[in-house]
Tab-separated table of C-alpha atoms in Angstrom:
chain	number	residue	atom	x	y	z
A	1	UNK	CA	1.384	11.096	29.204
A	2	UNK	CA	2.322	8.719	32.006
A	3	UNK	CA	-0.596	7.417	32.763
A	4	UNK	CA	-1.877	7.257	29.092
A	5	UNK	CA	1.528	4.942	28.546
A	6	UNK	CA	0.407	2.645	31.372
A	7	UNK	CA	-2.626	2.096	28.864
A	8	UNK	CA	-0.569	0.868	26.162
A	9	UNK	CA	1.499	-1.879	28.047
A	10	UNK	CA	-1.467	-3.091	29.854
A	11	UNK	CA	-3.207	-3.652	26.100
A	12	UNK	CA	0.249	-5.339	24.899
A	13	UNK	CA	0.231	-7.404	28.220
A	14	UNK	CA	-3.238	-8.870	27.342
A	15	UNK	CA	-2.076	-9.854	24.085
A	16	UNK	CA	0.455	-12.428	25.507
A	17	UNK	CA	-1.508	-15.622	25.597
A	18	UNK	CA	-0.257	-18.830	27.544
A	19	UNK	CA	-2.243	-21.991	27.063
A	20	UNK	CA	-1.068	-25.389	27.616
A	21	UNK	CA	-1.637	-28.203	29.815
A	22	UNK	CA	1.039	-30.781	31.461
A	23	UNK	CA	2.314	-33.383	29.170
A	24	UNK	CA	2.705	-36.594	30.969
A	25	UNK	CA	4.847	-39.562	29.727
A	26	UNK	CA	2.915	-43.163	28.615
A	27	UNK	CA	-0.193	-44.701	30.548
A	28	UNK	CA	2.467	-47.104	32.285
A	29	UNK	CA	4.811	-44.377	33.666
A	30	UNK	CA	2.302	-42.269	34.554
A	31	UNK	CA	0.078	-45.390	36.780
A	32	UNK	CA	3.622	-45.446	38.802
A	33	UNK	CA	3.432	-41.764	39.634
A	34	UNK	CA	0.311	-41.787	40.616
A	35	UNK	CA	1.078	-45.406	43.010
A	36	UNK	CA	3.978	-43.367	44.741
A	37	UNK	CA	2.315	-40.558	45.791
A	38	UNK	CA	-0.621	-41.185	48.454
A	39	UNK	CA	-2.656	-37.971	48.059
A	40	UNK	CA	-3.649	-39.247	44.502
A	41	UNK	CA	-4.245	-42.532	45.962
A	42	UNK	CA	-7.921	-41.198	47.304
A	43	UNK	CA	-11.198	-42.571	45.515
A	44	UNK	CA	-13.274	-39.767	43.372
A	45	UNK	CA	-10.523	-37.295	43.100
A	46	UNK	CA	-10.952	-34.728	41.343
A	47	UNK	CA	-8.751	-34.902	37.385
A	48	UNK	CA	-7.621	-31.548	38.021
A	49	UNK	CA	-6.582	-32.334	42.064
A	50	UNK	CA	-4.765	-35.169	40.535
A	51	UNK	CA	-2.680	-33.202	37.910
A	52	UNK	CA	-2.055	-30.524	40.254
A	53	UNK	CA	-0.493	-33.377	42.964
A	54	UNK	CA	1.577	-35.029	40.297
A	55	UNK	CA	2.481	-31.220	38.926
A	56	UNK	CA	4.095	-30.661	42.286
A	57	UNK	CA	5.640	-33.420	42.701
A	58	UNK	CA	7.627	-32.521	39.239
A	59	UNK	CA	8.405	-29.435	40.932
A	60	UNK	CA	10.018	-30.804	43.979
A	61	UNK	CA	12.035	-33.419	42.403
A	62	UNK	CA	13.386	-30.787	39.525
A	63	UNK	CA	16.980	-30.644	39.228
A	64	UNK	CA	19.380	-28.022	38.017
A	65	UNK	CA	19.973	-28.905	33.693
A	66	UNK	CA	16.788	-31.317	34.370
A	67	UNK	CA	13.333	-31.279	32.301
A	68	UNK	CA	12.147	-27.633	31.042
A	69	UNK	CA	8.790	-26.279	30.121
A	70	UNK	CA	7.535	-23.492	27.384
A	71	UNK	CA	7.197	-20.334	29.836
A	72	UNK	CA	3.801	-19.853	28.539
A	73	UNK	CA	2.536	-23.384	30.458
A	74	UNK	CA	5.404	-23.116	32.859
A	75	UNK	CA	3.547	-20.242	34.561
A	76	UNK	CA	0.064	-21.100	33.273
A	77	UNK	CA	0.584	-24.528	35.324
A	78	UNK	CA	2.486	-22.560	38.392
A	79	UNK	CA	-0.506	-19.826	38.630
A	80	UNK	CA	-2.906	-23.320	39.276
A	81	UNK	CA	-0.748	-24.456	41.719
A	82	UNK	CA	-0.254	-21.524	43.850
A	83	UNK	CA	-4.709	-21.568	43.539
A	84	UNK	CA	-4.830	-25.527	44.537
A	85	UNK	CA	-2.239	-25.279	47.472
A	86	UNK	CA	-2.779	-21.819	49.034
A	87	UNK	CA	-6.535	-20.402	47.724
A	88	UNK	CA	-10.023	-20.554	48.993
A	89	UNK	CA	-12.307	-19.288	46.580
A	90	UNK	CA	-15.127	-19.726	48.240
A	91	UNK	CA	-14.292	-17.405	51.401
A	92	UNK	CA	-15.815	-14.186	49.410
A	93	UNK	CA	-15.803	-11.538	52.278
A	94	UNK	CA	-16.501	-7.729	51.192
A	95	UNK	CA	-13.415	-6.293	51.838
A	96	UNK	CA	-9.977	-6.554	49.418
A	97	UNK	CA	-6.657	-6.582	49.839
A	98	UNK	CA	-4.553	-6.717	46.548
A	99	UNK	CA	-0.586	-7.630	46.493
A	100	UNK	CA	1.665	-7.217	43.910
A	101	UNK	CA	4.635	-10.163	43.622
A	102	UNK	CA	7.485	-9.298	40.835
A	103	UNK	CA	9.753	-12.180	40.140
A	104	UNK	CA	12.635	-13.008	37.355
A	105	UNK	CA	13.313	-16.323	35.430
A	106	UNK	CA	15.818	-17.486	33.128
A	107	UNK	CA	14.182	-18.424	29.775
A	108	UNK	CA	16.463	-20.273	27.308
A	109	UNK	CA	14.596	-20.767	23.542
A	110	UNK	CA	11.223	-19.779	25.215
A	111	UNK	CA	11.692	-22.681	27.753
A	112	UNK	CA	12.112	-22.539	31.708
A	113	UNK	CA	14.036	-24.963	34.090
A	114	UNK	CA	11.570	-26.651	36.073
A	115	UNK	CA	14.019	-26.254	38.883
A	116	UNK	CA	13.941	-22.000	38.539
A	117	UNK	CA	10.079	-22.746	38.396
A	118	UNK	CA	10.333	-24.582	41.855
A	119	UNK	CA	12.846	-21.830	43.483
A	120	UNK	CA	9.690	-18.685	42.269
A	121	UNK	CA	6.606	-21.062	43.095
A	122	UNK	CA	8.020	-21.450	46.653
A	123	UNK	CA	9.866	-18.061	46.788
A	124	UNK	CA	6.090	-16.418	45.688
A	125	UNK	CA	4.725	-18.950	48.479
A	126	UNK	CA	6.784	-17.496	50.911
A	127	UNK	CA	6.180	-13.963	49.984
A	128	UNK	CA	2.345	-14.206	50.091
A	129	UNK	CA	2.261	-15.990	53.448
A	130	UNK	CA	4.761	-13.212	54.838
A	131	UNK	CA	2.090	-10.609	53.870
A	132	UNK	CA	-1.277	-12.794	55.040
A	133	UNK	CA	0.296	-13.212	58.100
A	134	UNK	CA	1.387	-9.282	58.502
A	135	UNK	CA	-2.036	-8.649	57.751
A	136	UNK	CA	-4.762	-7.841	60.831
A	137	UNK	CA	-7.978	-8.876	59.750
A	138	UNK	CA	-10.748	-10.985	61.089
A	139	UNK	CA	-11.815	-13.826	58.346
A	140	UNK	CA	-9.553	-13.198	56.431
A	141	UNK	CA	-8.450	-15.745	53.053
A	142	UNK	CA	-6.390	-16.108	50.051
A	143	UNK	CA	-8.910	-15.822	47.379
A	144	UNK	CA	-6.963	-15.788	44.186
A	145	UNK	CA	-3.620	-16.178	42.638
A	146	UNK	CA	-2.752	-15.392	39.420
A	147	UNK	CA	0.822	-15.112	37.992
A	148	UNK	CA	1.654	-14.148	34.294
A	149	UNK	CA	4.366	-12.610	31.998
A	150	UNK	CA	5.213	-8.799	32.013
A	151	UNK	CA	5.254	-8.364	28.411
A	152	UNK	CA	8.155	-5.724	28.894
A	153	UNK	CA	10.395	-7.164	30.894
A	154	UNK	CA	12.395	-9.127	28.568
A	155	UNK	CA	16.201	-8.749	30.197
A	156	UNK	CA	18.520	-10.387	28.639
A	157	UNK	CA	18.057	-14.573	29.170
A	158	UNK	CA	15.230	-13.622	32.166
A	159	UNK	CA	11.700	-12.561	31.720
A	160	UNK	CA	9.740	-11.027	34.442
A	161	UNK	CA	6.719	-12.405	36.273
A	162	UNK	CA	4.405	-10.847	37.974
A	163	UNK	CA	1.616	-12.245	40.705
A	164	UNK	CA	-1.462	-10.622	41.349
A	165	UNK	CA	-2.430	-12.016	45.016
A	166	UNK	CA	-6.186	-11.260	46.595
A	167	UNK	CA	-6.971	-11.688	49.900
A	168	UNK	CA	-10.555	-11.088	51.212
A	169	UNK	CA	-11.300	-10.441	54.790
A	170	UNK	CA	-14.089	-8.336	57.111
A	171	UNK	CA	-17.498	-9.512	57.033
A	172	UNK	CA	-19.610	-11.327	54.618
A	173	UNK	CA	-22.948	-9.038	55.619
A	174	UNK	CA	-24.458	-7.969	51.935
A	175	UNK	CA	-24.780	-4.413	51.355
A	176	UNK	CA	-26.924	-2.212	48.522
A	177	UNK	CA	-26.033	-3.504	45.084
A	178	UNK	CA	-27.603	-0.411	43.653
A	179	UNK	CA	-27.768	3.259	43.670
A	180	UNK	CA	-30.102	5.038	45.523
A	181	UNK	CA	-31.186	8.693	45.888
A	182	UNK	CA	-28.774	11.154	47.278
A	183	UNK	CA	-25.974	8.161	45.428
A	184	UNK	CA	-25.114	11.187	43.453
A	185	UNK	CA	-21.199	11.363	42.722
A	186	UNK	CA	-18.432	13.551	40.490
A	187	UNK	CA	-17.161	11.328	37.866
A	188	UNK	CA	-12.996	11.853	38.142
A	189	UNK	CA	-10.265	12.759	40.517
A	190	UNK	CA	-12.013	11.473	43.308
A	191	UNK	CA	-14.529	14.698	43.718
A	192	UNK	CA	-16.917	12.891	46.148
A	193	UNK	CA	-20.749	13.312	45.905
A	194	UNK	CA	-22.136	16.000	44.226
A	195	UNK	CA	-23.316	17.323	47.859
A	196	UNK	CA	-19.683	18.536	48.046
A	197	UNK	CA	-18.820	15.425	50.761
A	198	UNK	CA	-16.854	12.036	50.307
A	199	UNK	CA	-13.765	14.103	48.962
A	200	UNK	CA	-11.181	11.471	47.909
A	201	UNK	CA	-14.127	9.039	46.265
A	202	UNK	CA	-15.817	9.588	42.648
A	203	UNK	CA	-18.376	7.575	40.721
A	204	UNK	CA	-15.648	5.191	39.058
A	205	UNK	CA	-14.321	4.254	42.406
A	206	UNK	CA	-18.294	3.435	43.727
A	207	UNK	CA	-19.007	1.750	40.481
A	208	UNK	CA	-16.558	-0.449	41.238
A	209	UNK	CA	-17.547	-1.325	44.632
A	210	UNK	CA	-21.313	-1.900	43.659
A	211	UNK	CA	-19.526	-4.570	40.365
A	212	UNK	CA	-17.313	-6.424	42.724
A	213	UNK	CA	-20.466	-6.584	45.494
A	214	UNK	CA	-22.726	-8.143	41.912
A	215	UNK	CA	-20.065	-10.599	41.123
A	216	UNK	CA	-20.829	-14.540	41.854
A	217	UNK	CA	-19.402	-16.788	44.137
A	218	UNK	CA	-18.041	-20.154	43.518
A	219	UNK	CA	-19.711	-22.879	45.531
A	220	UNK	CA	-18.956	-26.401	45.911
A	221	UNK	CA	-21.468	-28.769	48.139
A	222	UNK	CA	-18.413	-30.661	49.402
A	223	UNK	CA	-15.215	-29.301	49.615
A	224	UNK	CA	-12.881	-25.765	48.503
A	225	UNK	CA	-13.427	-24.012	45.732
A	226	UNK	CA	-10.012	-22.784	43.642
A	227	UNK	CA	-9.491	-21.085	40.389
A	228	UNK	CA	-7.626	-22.050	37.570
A	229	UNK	CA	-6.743	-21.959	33.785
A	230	UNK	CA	-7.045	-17.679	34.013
A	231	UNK	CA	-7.731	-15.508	31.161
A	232	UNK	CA	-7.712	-11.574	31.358
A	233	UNK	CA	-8.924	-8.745	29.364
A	234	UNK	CA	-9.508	-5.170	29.398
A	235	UNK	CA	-12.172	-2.692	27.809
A	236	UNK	CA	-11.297	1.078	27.176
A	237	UNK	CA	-14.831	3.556	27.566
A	238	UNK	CA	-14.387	4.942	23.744
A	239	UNK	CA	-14.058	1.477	22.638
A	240	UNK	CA	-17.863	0.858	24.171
A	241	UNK	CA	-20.299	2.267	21.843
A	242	UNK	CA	-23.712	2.527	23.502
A	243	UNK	CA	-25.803	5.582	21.950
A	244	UNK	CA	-28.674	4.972	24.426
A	245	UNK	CA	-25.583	5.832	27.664
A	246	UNK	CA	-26.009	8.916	29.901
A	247	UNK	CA	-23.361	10.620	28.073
A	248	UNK	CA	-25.059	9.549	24.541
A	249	UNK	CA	-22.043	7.945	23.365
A	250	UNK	CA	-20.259	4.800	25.330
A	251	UNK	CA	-21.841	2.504	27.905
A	252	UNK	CA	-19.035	3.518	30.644
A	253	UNK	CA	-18.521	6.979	32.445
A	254	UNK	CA	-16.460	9.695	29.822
A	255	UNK	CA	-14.911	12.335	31.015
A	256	UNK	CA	-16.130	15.028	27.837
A	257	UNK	CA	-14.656	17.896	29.311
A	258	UNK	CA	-10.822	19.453	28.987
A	259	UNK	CA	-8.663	17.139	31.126
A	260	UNK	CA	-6.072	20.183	31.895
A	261	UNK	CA	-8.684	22.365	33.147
A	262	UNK	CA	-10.583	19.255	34.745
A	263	UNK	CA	-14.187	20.755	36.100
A	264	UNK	CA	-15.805	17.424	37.380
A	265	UNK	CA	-19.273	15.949	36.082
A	266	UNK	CA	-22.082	15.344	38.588
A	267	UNK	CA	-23.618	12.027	37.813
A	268	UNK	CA	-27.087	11.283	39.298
A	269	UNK	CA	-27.985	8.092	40.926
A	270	UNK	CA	-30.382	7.324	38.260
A	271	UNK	CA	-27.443	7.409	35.800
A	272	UNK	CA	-25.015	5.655	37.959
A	273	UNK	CA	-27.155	2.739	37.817
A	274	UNK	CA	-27.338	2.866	34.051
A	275	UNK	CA	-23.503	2.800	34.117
A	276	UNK	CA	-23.744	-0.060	36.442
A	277	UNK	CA	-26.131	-2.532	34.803
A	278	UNK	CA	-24.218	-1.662	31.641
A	279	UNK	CA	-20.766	-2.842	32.913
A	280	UNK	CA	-22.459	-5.772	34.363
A	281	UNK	CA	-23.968	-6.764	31.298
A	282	UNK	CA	-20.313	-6.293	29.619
A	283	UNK	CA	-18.657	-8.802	32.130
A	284	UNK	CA	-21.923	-11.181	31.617
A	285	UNK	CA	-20.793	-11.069	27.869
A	286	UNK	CA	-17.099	-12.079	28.824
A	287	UNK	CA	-18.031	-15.093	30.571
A	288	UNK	CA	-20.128	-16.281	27.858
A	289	UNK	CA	-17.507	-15.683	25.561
A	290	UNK	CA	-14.527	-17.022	27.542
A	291	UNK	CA	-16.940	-19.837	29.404
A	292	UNK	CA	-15.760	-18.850	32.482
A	293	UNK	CA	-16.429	-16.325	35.389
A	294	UNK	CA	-14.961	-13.390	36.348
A	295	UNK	CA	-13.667	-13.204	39.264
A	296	UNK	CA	-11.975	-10.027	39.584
A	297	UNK	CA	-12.675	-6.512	38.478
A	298	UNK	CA	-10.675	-3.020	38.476
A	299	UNK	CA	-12.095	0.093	37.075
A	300	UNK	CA	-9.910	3.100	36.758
A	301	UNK	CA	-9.433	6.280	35.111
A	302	UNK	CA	-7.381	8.077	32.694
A	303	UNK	CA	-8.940	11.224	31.869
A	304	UNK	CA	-10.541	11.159	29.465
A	305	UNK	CA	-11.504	7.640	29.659
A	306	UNK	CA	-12.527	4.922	32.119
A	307	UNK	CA	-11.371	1.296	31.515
A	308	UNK	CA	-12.591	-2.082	32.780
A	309	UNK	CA	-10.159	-4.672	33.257
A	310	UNK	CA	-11.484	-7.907	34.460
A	311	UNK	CA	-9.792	-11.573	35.547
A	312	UNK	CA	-11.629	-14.873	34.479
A	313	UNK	CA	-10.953	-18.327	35.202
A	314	UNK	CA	-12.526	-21.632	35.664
A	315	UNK	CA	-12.795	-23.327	39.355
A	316	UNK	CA	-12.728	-27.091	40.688
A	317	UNK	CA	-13.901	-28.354	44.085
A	318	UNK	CA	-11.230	-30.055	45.698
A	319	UNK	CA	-11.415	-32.220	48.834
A	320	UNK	CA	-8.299	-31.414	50.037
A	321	UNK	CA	-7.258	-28.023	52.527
A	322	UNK	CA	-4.947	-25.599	52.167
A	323	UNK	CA	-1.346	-25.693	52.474
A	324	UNK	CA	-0.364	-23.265	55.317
């Protein structure tokens, strides 16, 4: 019961939308912003580079009762900051390390206090660093940043956020994107291959693997890659009809036995691929839809189902390095 709640506030979750971009006083005001601050002052920068410069400097001169922001494009406009001044998205090594952030800020009449929004932005920026910098890896980067609203954390005048941080490291040496014989694997509870080895693994936790191996890279000729304006969204198995599947039914792995008396499902290589190509083609449809790439993927169970949850987001090439 738990775990099938868990489904229900991630759905509400994705339901919370935040768009907005920073409002910026008249033409005149805004050429003597740009004149004080010397990183915009560099030819062919980037429009996004220079709202992202002036966006910080808001930040840092915010004062206690000063200028507010709607919390949906106070943390929208955060998230793409913590991307331009700490993320390399083009650093796309195999292996993924995935941090969780929880913060609180005080939201009066849907509006935050730039100030609180400086005190989390540098509070989260402290955080993350801490645990890059704990972490032993060769390679290793900040790949992506993405903070939003826990839609059930409303406590009294403060509203949760929470950051999703990914840092890749290891290698960058390509490995199968496909099954091949012998890839034969259990479908739930992490039941290994069929062989009876790999205890502790199951087909949705190598289907996931092989997607995040078959996702694209951002590339820039000159310059970093970071991500911004996020979306996210999630797909439940019985919600993906596909009669032509494996299992007949949905174009993810189903669990169609009883979950209380779980006896595991041996799904051949052959099949696994099916599954594969199938939840590739679902995350090709996303970016069409959303005109942007995904850039990260979970895929999980809940007996009976499997579920798909994937980030999106647009990227810009900036000049500039990272801040740390």
């Amino acid at each position: 019961m738990v775990r099938k709640t868990k489904i229900v506030a991630a759905m509400a979750t994705l339901l919370i939308a935040a768009a907005g971009v920073i409002t910026f006083e008249a033409c005149n005001k805004k050429n003597e912003v740009v004149n004080s601050i010397p990183e915009l002052n560099v030819s062919e920068l980037p429009a996004m580079d220079m709202e992202m410069i002036a966006f910080g400097e808001k930040l840092k001169s915010a004062t206690k009762g000063g200028e507010t922001m709607s919390l949906g494009e106070a943390i929208r406009n955060v998230t793409n900051y913590q991307n331009y001044r700490l993320c390399d998205a083009g650093k796309c090594q195999k292996d993924i390390t995935e941090i969780t952030i929880e913060s609180k800020i005080a939201v009066k009449d849907g509006s935050v206090e730039l100030s609180d929004l400086n005190f989390l932005y540098n509070n989260n920026r402290k955080r993350i660093l801490a645990e890059y910098n704990s972490l032993g890896m060769i390679s290793k980067s900040i790949y992506s940043i993405y903070s939003k609203v826990d839609g059930d954390s409303k406590d009294g005048d403060s509203v949760m956020i929470t950051t999703k941080v990914v840092i890749r490291s290891g290698d960058d040496m390509p490995e199968p994107t496909s099954f091949i014989v012998g890839d034969d694997w259990y479908d739930f509870n992490g039941a290994g291959k069929c062989d009876g080895t790999c205890s502790g693994r199951d087909a949705i936790t190598e289907l996931l693997r092989k997607i995040r191996m078959s996702l694209s890279r951002p590339m820039c000729p000159v310059g970093r890659p970071y991500f911004y304006d996020y979306v996210d969204t999630m797909l439940v198995s019985d919600y993906y009809f596909d009669t032509l599947s494996p299992n007949g039914q949905y174009g993810m792995v189903h669990h169609f036995g009883d979950c209380d008396m779980f006896v595991p499902v041996c799904i051949p290589y052959y099949d696994m691929n099916y599954y594969l190509n199938s939840i590739l083609a679902k995350i090709h449809d996303w970016e069409v839809y959303y005109n942007k790439s995904v850039i990260s993927v979970g895929y999980w169970e809940v007996c009976p189902f499997s579920i798909l949850d994937a980030e999106l987001a647009s990227y810009q090439c900036s000049p500039h390095g990272n801040d740390y």
